[in-house]
C-alpha positions as semicolon CSV with decimal commas, in nm:
position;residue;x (nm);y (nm);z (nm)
1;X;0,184;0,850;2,032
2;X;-0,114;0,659;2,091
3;X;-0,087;0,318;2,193
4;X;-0,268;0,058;1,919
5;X;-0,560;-0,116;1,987
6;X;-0,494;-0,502;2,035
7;X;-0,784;-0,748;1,964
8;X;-0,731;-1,100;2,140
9;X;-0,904;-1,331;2,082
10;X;-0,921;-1,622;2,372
11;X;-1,059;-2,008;2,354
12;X;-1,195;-2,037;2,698
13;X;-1,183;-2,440;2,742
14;X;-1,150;-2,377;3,140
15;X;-1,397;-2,492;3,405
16;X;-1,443;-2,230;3,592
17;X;-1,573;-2,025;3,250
18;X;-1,667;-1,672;3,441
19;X;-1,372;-1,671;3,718
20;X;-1,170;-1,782;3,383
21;X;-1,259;-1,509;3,179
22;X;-1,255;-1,212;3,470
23;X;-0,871;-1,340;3,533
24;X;-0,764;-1,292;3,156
25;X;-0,987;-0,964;3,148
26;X;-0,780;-0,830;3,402
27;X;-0,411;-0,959;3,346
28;X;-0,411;-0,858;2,981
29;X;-0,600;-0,511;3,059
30;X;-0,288;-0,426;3,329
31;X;-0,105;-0,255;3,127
32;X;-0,079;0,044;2,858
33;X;-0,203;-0,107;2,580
34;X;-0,581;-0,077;2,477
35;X;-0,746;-0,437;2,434
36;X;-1,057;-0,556;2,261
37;X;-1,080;-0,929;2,381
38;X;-1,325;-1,191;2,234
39;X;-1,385;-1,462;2,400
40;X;-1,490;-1,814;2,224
41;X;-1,592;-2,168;2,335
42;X;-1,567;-2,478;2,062
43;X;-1,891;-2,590;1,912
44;X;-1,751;-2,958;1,890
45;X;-1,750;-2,942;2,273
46;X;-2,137;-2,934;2,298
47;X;-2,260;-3,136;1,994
48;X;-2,539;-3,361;2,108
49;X;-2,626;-3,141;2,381
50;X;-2,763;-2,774;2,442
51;X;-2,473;-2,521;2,519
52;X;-2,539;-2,441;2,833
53;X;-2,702;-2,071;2,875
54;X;-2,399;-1,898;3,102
55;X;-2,152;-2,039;2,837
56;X;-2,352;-1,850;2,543
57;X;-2,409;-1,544;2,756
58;X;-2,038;-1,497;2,774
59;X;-1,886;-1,629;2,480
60;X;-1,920;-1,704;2,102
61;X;-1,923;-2,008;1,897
62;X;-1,575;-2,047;1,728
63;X;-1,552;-1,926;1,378
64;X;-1,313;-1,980;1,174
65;X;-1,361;-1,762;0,900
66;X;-1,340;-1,444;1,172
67;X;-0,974;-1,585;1,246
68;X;-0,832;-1,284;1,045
69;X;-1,007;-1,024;1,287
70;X;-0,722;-1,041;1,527
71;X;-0,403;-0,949;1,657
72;X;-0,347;-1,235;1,822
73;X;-0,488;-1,532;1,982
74;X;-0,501;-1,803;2,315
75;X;-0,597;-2,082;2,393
76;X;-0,644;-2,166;2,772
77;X;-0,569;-2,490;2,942
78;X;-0,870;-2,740;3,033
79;X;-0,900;-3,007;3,321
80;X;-0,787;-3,254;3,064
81;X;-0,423;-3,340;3,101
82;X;-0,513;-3,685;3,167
83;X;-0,716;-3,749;2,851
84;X;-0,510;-3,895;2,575
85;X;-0,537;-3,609;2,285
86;X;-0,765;-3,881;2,076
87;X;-1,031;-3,847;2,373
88;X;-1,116;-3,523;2,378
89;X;-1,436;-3,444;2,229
90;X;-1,287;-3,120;2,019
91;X;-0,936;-3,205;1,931
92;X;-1,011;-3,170;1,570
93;X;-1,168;-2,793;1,628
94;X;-0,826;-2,728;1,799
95;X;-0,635;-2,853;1,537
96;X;-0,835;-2,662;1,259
97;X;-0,778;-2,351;1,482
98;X;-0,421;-2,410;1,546
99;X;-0,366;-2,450;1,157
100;X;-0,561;-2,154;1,045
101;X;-0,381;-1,903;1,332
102;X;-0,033;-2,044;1,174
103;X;-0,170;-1,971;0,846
104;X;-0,245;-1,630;0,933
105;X;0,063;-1,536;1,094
106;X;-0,122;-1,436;1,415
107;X;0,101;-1,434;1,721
108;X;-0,054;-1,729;1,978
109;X;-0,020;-1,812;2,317
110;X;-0,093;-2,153;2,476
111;X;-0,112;-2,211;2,827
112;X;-0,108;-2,553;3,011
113;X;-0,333;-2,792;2,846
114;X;-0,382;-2,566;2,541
115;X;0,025;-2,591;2,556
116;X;0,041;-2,960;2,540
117;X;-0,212;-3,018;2,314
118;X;-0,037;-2,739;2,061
119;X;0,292;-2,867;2,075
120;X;0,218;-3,222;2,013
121;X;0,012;-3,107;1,700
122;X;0,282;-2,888;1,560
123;X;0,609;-3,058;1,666
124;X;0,539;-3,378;1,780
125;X;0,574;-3,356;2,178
126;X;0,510;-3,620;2,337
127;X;0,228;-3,578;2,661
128;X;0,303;-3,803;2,963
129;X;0,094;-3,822;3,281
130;X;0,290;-3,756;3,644
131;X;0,278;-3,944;3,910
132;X;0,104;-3,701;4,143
133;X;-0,043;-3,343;4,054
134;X;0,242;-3,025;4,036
135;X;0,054;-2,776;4,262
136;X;0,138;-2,515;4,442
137;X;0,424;-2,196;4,379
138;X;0,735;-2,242;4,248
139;X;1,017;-2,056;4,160
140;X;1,118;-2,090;3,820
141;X;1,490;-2,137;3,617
142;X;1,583;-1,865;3,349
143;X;1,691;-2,164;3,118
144;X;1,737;-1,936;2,801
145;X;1,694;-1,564;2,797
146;X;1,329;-1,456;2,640
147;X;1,150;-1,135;2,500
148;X;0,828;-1,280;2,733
149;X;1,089;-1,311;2,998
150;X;1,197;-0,967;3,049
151;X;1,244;-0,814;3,374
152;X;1,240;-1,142;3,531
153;X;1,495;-1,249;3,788
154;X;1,603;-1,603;3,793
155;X;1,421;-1,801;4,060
156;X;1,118;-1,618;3,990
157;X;0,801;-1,779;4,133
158;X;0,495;-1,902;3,931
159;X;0,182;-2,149;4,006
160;X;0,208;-2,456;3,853
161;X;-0,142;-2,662;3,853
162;X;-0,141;-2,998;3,607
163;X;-0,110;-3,382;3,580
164;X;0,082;-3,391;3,323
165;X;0,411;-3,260;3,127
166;X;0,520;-3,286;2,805
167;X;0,870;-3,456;2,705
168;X;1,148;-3,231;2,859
169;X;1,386;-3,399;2,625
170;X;1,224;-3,366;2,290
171;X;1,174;-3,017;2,340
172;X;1,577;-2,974;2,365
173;X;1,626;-3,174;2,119
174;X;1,372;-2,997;1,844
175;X;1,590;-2,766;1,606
176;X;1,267;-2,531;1,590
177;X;1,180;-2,548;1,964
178;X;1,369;-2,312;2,254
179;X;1,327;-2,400;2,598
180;X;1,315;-2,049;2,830
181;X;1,236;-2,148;3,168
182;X;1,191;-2,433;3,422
183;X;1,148;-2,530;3,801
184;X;1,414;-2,629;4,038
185;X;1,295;-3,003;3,985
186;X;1,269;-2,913;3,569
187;X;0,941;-2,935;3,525
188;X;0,854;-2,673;3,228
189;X;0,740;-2,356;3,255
190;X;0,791;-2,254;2,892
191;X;0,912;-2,260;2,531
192;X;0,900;-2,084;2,210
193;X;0,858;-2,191;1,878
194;X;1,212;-2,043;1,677
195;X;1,008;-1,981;1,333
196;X;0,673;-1,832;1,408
197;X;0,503;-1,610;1,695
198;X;0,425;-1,917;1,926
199;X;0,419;-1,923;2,301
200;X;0,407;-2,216;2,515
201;X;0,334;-2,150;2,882
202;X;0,273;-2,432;3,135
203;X;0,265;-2,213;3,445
204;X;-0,100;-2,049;3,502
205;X;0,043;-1,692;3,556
206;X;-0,353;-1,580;3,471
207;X;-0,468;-1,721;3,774
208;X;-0,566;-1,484;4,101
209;X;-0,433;-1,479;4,454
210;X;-0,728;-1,703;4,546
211;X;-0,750;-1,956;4,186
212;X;-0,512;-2,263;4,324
213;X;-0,756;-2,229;4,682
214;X;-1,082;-2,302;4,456
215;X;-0,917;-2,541;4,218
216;X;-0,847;-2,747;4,533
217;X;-1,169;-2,680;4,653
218;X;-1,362;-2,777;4,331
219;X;-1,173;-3,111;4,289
220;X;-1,222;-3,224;4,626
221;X;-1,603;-3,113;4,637
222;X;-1,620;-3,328;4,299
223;X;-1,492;-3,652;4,472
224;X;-1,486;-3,561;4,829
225;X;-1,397;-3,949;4,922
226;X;-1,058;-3,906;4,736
227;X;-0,731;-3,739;4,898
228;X;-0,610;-3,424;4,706
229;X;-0,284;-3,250;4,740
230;X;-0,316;-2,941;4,915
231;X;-0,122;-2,631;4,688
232;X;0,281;-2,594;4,821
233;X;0,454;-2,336;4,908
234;X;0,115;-2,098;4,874
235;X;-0,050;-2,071;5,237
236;X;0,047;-1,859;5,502
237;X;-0,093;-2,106;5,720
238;X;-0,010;-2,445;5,547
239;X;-0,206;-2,671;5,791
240;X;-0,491;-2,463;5,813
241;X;-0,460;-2,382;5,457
242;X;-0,543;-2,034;5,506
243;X;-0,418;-1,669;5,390
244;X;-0,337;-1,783;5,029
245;X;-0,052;-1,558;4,905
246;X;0,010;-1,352;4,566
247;X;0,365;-1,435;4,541
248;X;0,359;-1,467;4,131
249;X;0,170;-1,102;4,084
250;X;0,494;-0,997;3,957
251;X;0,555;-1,227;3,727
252;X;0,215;-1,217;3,628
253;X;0,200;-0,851;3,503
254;X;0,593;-0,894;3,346
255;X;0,486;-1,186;3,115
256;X;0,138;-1,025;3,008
257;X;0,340;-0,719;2,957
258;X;0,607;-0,859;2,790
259;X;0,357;-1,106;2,562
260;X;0,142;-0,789;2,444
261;X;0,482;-0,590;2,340
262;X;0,587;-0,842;2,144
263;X;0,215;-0,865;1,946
264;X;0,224;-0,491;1,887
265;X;0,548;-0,506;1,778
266;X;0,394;-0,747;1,519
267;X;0,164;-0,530;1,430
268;X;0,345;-0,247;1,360
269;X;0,636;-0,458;1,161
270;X;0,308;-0,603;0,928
271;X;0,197;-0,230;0,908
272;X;0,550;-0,114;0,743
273;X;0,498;-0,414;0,530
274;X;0,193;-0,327;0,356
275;X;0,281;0,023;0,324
């Protein structure tokens, strides 16, 4: 039987916009499924100002009314985590998004920032900054069994890259709300929504063997006067910071995997539903 074609849709709200859009290219086209991916920047983002030429050349302007094109949809994180929610220039295009994907019953994933930002607009999570950056590879805690999950052994490692983290004790507490996974020191790496097709990743399992190397690397070129944690547990030189290693590939291409499954099996169950 032929596999289905999926069409993803993606919210690129990254800085790096091309190494951004190459990584989810190639995680989500790993495996056996066939993908059409879209990728879209938020108009909001640019109002006053000309979008810039290599943003247009590789994205689209957000429209809403093309919502119900696709499959399913994701929003990526942004080097925003310290912003309060209020700040950010397109909040409300992200909240008209969020509430138009919910309204459609399409299957969305939100990863770091994209995370926060969904699950304080939907349930109410609270954001709080931490007192220095979570970088580097960690392995992760199996905290509740997961469809995304599957295949994973407990302890399994991911790269963890923000400033902040949402309220760990909220989440428990939300009736509608599973926690799946966290690190040894329970910082989150993800939750589910129990009602509709929502996924809330805070680990960047998109990013490449050599993404947390240039993240470093662009934030100390950007203020070169301040001092920047190096990545943990990522080097195979640590005080050289050299041969940066791929220890989350496997994770990487189980979650992707597992995430895509679970949209065609969507797909199909809306199929038998119409017909």
């Amino acid at each position: 039987m032929a596999t289905p074609q999926i069409r993803v849709g993606v919210l690129n709200l990254m800085h790096d916009k091309v190494d951004t859009q190459q990584r989810f290219t190639r995680v989500l086209t790993h495996t056996d499924y066939q993908l059409a991916l879209t990728f879209f920047y938020p108009r909001t983002h640019y109002r006053g100002r000309a979008v810039p030429n290599l943003v247009q050349q590789i994205s689209q302007p957000l429209e809403f009314d093309r919502l119900g094109e696709f499959d399913a949809f994701i929003i990526t994180g942004a080097p925003i985590e310290q912003l309060d929610f209020g700040a950010v220039t397109y909040i409300d295009d992200i909240h008209r998004l969020i509430d138009r994907l919910v309204q459609l019953d399409i299957p969305q994933l939100y990863i770091c920032w994209g995370a926060m930002a969904a699950a304080n607009y939907l349930y109410g999570i609270e954001k709080h900054c931490l007192k220095e950056k979570l970088f580097g590879v960690f392995p992760n805690h199996i905290v509740n069994h997961a469809p995304l999950l599957a295949g994973l052994p407990d302890g399994f490692l991911a790269p963890h890259a923000r400033y902040a983290e949402l309220d760990h004790q909220q989440i428990l507490n939300h009736p509608d709300l599973i926690l799946e996974a966290t690190t040894i020191d329970d910082n989150i790496f993800s939750f589910r929504a129990r009602q509709h097709p929502q996924s809330f990743l805070f680990a960047h399992l998109e990013y490449g063997q050599e993404a947390l190397l240039k993240e470093y690397r662009r934030e100390k070129n950007a203020y070169p006067d301040r001092e920047y944690a190096k990545p943990q547990n990522y080097f195979r030189d640590p005080v050289h910071m050299r041969g940066p290693e791929f220890k989350w590939q496997p994770a990487q291409h189980a979650y992707f995997a597992n995430w895509l499954q679970t949209v065609a099996h969507d797909m199909q169950n809306k199929k038998l539903v119409k017909e």
